[in-house]
Coordinates of C-alpha atoms in Angstrom, one line a residue:
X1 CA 18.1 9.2 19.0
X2 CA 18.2 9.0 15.1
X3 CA 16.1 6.0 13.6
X4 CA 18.3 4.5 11.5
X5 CA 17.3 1.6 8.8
X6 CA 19.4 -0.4 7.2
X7 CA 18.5 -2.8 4.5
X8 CA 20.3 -5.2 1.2
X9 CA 19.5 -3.6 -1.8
X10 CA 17.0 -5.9 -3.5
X11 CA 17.7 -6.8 -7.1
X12 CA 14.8 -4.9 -8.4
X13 CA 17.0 -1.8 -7.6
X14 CA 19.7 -2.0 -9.3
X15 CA 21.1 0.7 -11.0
X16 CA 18.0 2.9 -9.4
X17 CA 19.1 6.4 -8.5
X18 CA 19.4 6.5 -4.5
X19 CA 16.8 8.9 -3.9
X20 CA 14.1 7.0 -6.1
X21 CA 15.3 3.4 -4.2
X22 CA 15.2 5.7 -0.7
X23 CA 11.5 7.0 -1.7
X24 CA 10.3 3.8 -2.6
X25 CA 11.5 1.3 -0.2
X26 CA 10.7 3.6 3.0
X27 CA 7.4 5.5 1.9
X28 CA 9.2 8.7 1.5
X29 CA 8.7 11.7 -1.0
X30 CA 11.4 12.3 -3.3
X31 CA 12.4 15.2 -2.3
X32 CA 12.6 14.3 1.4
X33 CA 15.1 11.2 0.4
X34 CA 17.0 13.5 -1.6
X35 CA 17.3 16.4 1.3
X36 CA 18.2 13.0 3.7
X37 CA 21.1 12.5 1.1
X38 CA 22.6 15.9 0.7
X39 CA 22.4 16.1 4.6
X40 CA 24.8 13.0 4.8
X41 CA 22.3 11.0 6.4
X42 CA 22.3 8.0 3.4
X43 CA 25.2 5.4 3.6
X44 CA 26.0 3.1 1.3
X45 CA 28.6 0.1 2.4
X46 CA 29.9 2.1 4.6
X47 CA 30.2 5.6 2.7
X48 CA 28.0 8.7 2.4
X49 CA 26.4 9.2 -1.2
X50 CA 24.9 12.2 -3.4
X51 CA 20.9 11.8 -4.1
X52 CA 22.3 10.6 -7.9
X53 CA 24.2 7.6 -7.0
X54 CA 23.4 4.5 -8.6
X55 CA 22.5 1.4 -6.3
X56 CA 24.2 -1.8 -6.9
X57 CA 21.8 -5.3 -5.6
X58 CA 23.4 -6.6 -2.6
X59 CA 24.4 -3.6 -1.0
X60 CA 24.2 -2.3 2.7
X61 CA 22.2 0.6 2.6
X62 CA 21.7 2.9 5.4
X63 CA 19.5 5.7 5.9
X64 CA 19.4 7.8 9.2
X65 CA 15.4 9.0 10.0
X66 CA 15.0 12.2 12.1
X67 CA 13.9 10.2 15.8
X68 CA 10.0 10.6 15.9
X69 CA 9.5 13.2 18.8
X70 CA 7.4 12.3 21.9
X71 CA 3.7 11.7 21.7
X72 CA 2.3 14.4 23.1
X73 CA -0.6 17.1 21.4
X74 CA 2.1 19.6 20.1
X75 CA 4.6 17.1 18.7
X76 CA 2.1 13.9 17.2
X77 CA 1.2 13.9 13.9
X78 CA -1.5 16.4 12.8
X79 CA -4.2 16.7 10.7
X80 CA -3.7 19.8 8.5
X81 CA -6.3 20.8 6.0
X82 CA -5.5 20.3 2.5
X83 CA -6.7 19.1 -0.7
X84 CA -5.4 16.0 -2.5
X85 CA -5.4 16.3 -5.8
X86 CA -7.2 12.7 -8.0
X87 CA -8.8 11.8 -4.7
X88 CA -12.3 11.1 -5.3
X89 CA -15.4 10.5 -3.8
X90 CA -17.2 7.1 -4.2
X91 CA -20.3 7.8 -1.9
X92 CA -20.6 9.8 0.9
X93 CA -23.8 9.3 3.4
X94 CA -24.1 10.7 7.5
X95 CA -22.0 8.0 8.4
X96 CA -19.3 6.4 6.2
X97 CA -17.6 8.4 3.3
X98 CA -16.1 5.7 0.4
X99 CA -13.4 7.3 -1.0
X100 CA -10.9 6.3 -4.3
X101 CA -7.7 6.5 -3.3
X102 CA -4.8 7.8 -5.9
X103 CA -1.1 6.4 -5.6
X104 CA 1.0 8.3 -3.2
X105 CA -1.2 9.2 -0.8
X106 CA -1.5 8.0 2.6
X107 CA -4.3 6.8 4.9
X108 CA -3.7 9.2 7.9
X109 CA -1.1 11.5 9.0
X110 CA 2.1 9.7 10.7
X111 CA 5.4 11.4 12.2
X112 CA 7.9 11.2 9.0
X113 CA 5.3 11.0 6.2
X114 CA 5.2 14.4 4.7
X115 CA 3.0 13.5 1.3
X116 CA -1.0 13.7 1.4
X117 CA -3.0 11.8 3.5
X118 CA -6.5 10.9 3.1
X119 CA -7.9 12.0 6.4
X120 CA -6.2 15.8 5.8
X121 CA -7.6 15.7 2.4
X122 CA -11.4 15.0 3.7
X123 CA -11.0 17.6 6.3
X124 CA -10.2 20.2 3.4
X125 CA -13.1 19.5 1.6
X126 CA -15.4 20.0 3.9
X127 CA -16.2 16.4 5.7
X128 CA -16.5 16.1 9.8
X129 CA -15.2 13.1 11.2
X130 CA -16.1 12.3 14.8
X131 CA -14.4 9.4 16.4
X132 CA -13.0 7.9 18.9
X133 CA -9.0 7.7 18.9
X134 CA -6.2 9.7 18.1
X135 CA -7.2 12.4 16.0
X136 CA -5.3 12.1 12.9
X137 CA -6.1 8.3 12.6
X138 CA -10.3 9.4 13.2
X139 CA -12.8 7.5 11.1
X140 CA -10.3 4.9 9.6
X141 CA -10.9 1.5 9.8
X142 CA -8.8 -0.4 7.3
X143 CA -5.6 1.2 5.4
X144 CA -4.2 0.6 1.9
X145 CA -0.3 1.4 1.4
X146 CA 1.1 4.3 0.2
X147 CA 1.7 2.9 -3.2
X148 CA -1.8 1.1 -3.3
X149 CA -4.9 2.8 -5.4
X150 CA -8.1 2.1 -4.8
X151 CA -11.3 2.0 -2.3
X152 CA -11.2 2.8 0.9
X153 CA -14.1 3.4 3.5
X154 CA -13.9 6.6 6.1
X155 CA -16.3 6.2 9.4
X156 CA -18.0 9.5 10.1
X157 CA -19.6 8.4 13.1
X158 CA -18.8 6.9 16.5
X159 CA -21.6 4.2 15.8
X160 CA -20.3 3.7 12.3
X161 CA -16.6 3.3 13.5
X162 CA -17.5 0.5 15.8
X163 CA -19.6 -1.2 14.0
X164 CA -17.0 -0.9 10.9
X165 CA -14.3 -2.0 13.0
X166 CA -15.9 -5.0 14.4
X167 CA -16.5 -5.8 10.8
X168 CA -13.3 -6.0 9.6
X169 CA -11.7 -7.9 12.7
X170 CA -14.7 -10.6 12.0
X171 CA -13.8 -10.7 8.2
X172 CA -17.2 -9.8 7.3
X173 CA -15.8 -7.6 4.6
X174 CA -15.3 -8.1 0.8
X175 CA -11.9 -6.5 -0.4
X176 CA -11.1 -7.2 -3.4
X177 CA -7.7 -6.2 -5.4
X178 CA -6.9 -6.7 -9.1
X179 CA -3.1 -7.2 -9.4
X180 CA -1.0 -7.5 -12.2
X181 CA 2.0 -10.3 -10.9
X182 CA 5.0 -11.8 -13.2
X183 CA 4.3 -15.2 -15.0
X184 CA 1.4 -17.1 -14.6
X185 CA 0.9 -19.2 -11.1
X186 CA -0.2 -22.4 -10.8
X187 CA -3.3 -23.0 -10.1
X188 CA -5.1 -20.6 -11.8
X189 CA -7.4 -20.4 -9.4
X190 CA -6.1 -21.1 -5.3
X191 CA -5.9 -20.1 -2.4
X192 CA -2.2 -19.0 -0.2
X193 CA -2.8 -19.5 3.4
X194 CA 0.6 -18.7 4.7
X195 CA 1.5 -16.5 8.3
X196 CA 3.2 -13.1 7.6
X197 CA 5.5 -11.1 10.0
X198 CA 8.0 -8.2 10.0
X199 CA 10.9 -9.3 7.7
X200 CA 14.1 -10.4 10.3
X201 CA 16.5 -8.5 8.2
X202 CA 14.7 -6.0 6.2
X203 CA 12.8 -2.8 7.9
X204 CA 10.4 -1.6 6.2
X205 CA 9.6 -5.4 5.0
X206 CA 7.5 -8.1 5.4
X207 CA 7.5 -11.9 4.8
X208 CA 6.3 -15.6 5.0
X209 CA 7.2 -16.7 8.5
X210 CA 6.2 -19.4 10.9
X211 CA 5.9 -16.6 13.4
X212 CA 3.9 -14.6 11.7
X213 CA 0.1 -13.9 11.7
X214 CA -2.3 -15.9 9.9
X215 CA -2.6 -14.6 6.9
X216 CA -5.5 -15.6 3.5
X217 CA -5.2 -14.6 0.2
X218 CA -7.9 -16.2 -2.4
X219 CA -7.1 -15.7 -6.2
X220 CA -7.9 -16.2 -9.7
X221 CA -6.2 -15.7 -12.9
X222 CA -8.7 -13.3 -14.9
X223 CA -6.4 -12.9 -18.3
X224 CA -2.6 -14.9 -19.2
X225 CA -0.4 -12.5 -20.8
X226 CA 3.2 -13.6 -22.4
X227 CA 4.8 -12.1 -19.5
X228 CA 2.4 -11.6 -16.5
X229 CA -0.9 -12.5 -15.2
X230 CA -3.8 -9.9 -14.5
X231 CA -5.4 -11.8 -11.2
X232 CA -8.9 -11.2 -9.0
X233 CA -8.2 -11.2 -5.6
X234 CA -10.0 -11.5 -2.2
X235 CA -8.3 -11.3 0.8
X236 CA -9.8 -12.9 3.7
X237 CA -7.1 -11.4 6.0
X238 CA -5.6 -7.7 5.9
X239 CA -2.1 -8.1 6.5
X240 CA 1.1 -5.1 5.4
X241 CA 1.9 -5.5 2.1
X242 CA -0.2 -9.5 2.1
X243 CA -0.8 -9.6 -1.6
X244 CA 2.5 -8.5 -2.0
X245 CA 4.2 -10.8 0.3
X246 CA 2.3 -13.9 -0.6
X247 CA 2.6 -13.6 -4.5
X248 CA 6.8 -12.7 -3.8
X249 CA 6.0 -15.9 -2.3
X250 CA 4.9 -17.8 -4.9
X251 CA 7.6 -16.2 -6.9
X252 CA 5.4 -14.4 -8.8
X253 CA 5.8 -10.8 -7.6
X254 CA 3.4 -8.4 -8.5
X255 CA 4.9 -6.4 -11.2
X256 CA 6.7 -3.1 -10.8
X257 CA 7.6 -3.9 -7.0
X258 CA 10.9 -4.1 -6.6
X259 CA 11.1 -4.6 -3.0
X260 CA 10.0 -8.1 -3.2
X261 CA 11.8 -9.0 -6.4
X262 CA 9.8 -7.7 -9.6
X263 CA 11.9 -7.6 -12.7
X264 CA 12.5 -3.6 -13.2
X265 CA 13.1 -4.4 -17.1
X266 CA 9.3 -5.5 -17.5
X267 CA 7.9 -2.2 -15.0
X268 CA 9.9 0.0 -17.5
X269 CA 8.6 -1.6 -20.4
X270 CA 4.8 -0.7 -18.9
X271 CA 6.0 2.4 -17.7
X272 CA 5.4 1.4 -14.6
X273 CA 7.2 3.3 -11.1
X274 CA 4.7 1.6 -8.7
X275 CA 3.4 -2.1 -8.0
X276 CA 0.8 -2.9 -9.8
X277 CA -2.1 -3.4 -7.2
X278 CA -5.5 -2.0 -7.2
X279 CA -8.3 -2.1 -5.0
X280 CA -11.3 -2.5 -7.6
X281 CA -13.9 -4.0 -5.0
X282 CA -15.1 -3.0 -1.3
X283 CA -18.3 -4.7 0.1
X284 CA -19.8 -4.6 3.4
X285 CA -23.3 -4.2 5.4
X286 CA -24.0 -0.8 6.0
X287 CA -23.3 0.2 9.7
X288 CA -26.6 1.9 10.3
X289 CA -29.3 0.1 7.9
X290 CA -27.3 -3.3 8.0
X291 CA -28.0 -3.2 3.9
X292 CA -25.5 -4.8 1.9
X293 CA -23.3 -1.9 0.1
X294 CA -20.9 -2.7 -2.6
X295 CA -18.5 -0.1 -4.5
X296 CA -16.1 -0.2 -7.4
X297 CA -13.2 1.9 -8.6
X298 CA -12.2 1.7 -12.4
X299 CA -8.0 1.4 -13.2
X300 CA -6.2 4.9 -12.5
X301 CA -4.6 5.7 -16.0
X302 CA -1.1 4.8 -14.9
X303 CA -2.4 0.9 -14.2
X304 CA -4.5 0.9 -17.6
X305 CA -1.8 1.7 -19.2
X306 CA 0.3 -0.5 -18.4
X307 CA -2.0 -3.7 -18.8
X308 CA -2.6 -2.4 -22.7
X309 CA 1.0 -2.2 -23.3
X310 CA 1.4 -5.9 -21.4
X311 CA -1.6 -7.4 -24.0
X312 CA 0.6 -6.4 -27.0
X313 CA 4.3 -7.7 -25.6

């Protein structure tokens, strides 16, 4: 059976072409939402539409996913060697590789996603992973979202993997984010401990819910713009889409994410067609020396960019 997903148009997509809003709100590449399009398989109230339609906010949008085939070796996701271009590496070692993650790329293979993945990237540069688990998921031990930049640590070893794992479960590890969010929230410096769980109306989104998990988000205002606020963050929990959740929360979306209510006037002023989130910070004890380890990543242009253009608005 087809997987079909059905969500409201959020106001940030308003007037967005159908197979940018389609790419964006499900993870997809362009050209995959457009080829869902022209095969009929995107309704909008009710009514196929071309991959050029405009969105209007409030509308019922359906798109129709191929079903995800049986999980068995020939049919699961696979790892397939190939390079991904602006992925680098931070530090590599015998048992952990730190790499920079660029927007658009995801951590691991997965039925549906046909854009790079990090794992398939390290295997085409040369870089043996050897873990436990399924295959195309070896080695990771924490993810950042298709549309978040930034650090991320690979295990290369069994002993690593564990040891990493256990880490992160026991919140022993120091992520931190930069994010760029709309006004300026008050207190400048706080602390959101609010549960998260899969939105009830919304796939493919997430939200403040009694139900949810406990969820921890620590932050501080680093610089007040006119318009937006550039703000430190450490999470103390690693929920989907947390920092994104919790500052739509606070009504202070991060800005050029549309899905949970950024303003798409301001993103296009930045020149902005992605949140703007960034994982600057990754600290942790070293799984086979138990030394303390600490690595940063500098803005990706798109991000820098954006935050000179904010100073001067």
């Amino acid at each position: 059976m087809p997987d079909v997903r059905t969500v409201l148009v959020p106001d940030g997509l308003d007037g967005e072409r159908v197979d940018a809003a389609i790419a964006r709100l499900f993870g997809l590449s362009r050209t995959r939402a457009a080829d869902l399009a022209a095969d009929g398989h995107v309704v909008v109230d009710g009514s196929a539409v071309a991959k050029s339609q405009r969105l209007s906010a409030g509308s019922m949008l359906e798109v129709k996913l191929p079903a995800a085939p049986a999980d068995t070796e020939s049919t699961r996701a696979q790892v397939v060697a190939e390079p991904v271009p602006g992925m680098t590496i931070v530090h590599d070692d015998e048992d952990i590789v730190v790499v920079d993650k660029p927007i658009g790329v995801a951590a691991h293979p997965s039925v549906g996603w046909k854009g790079p993945d990090v794992v398939s990237g390290l295997a085409a540069a040369g870089y043996r992973i050897a873990t436990s688990g399924a295959a195309e998921r070896q080695g990771i031990v924490s993810r950042l979202d298709v549309g978040t930049s930034g650090l991320m640590v690979v295990a290369k070893s069994e002993s690593a993997y564990s040891r990493l794992k256990h880490a992160f479960r026991s919140r022993s590890v120091d992520k931190t984010y930069h994010a760029l969010v709309q006004g300026l929230p008050d207190p400048v410096v706080g602390t959101v401990d609010a549960p998260i769980g899969r939105h009830p109306a919304h796939d493919y989104k997430f939200a403040v819910m009694k139900s949810g998990k406990p969820s921890v988000t620590h932050y501080e205002v680093i610089e007040a713009y006119r318009h937006a606020s550039l703000l430190d963050i450490h999470l103390e929990t690693g929920r989907t889409h947390q920092i994104r959740v919790h500052f739509a929360a606070l009504h202070h979306p991060c800005v050029g994410d549309p899905l949970y209510g950024a303003d798409p006037r301001l993103a296009a002023r930045l020149g902005l067609d992605r949140q703007w989130l960034h994982a600057v910070g990754l600290g942790f004890e070293h799984p086979r020396t138990g030394e303390y380890v600490h690595f940063e990543s500098p803005y990706p242009p798109d991000l820098q960019h954006a935050l000179d253009v904010v100073a001067t608005l």
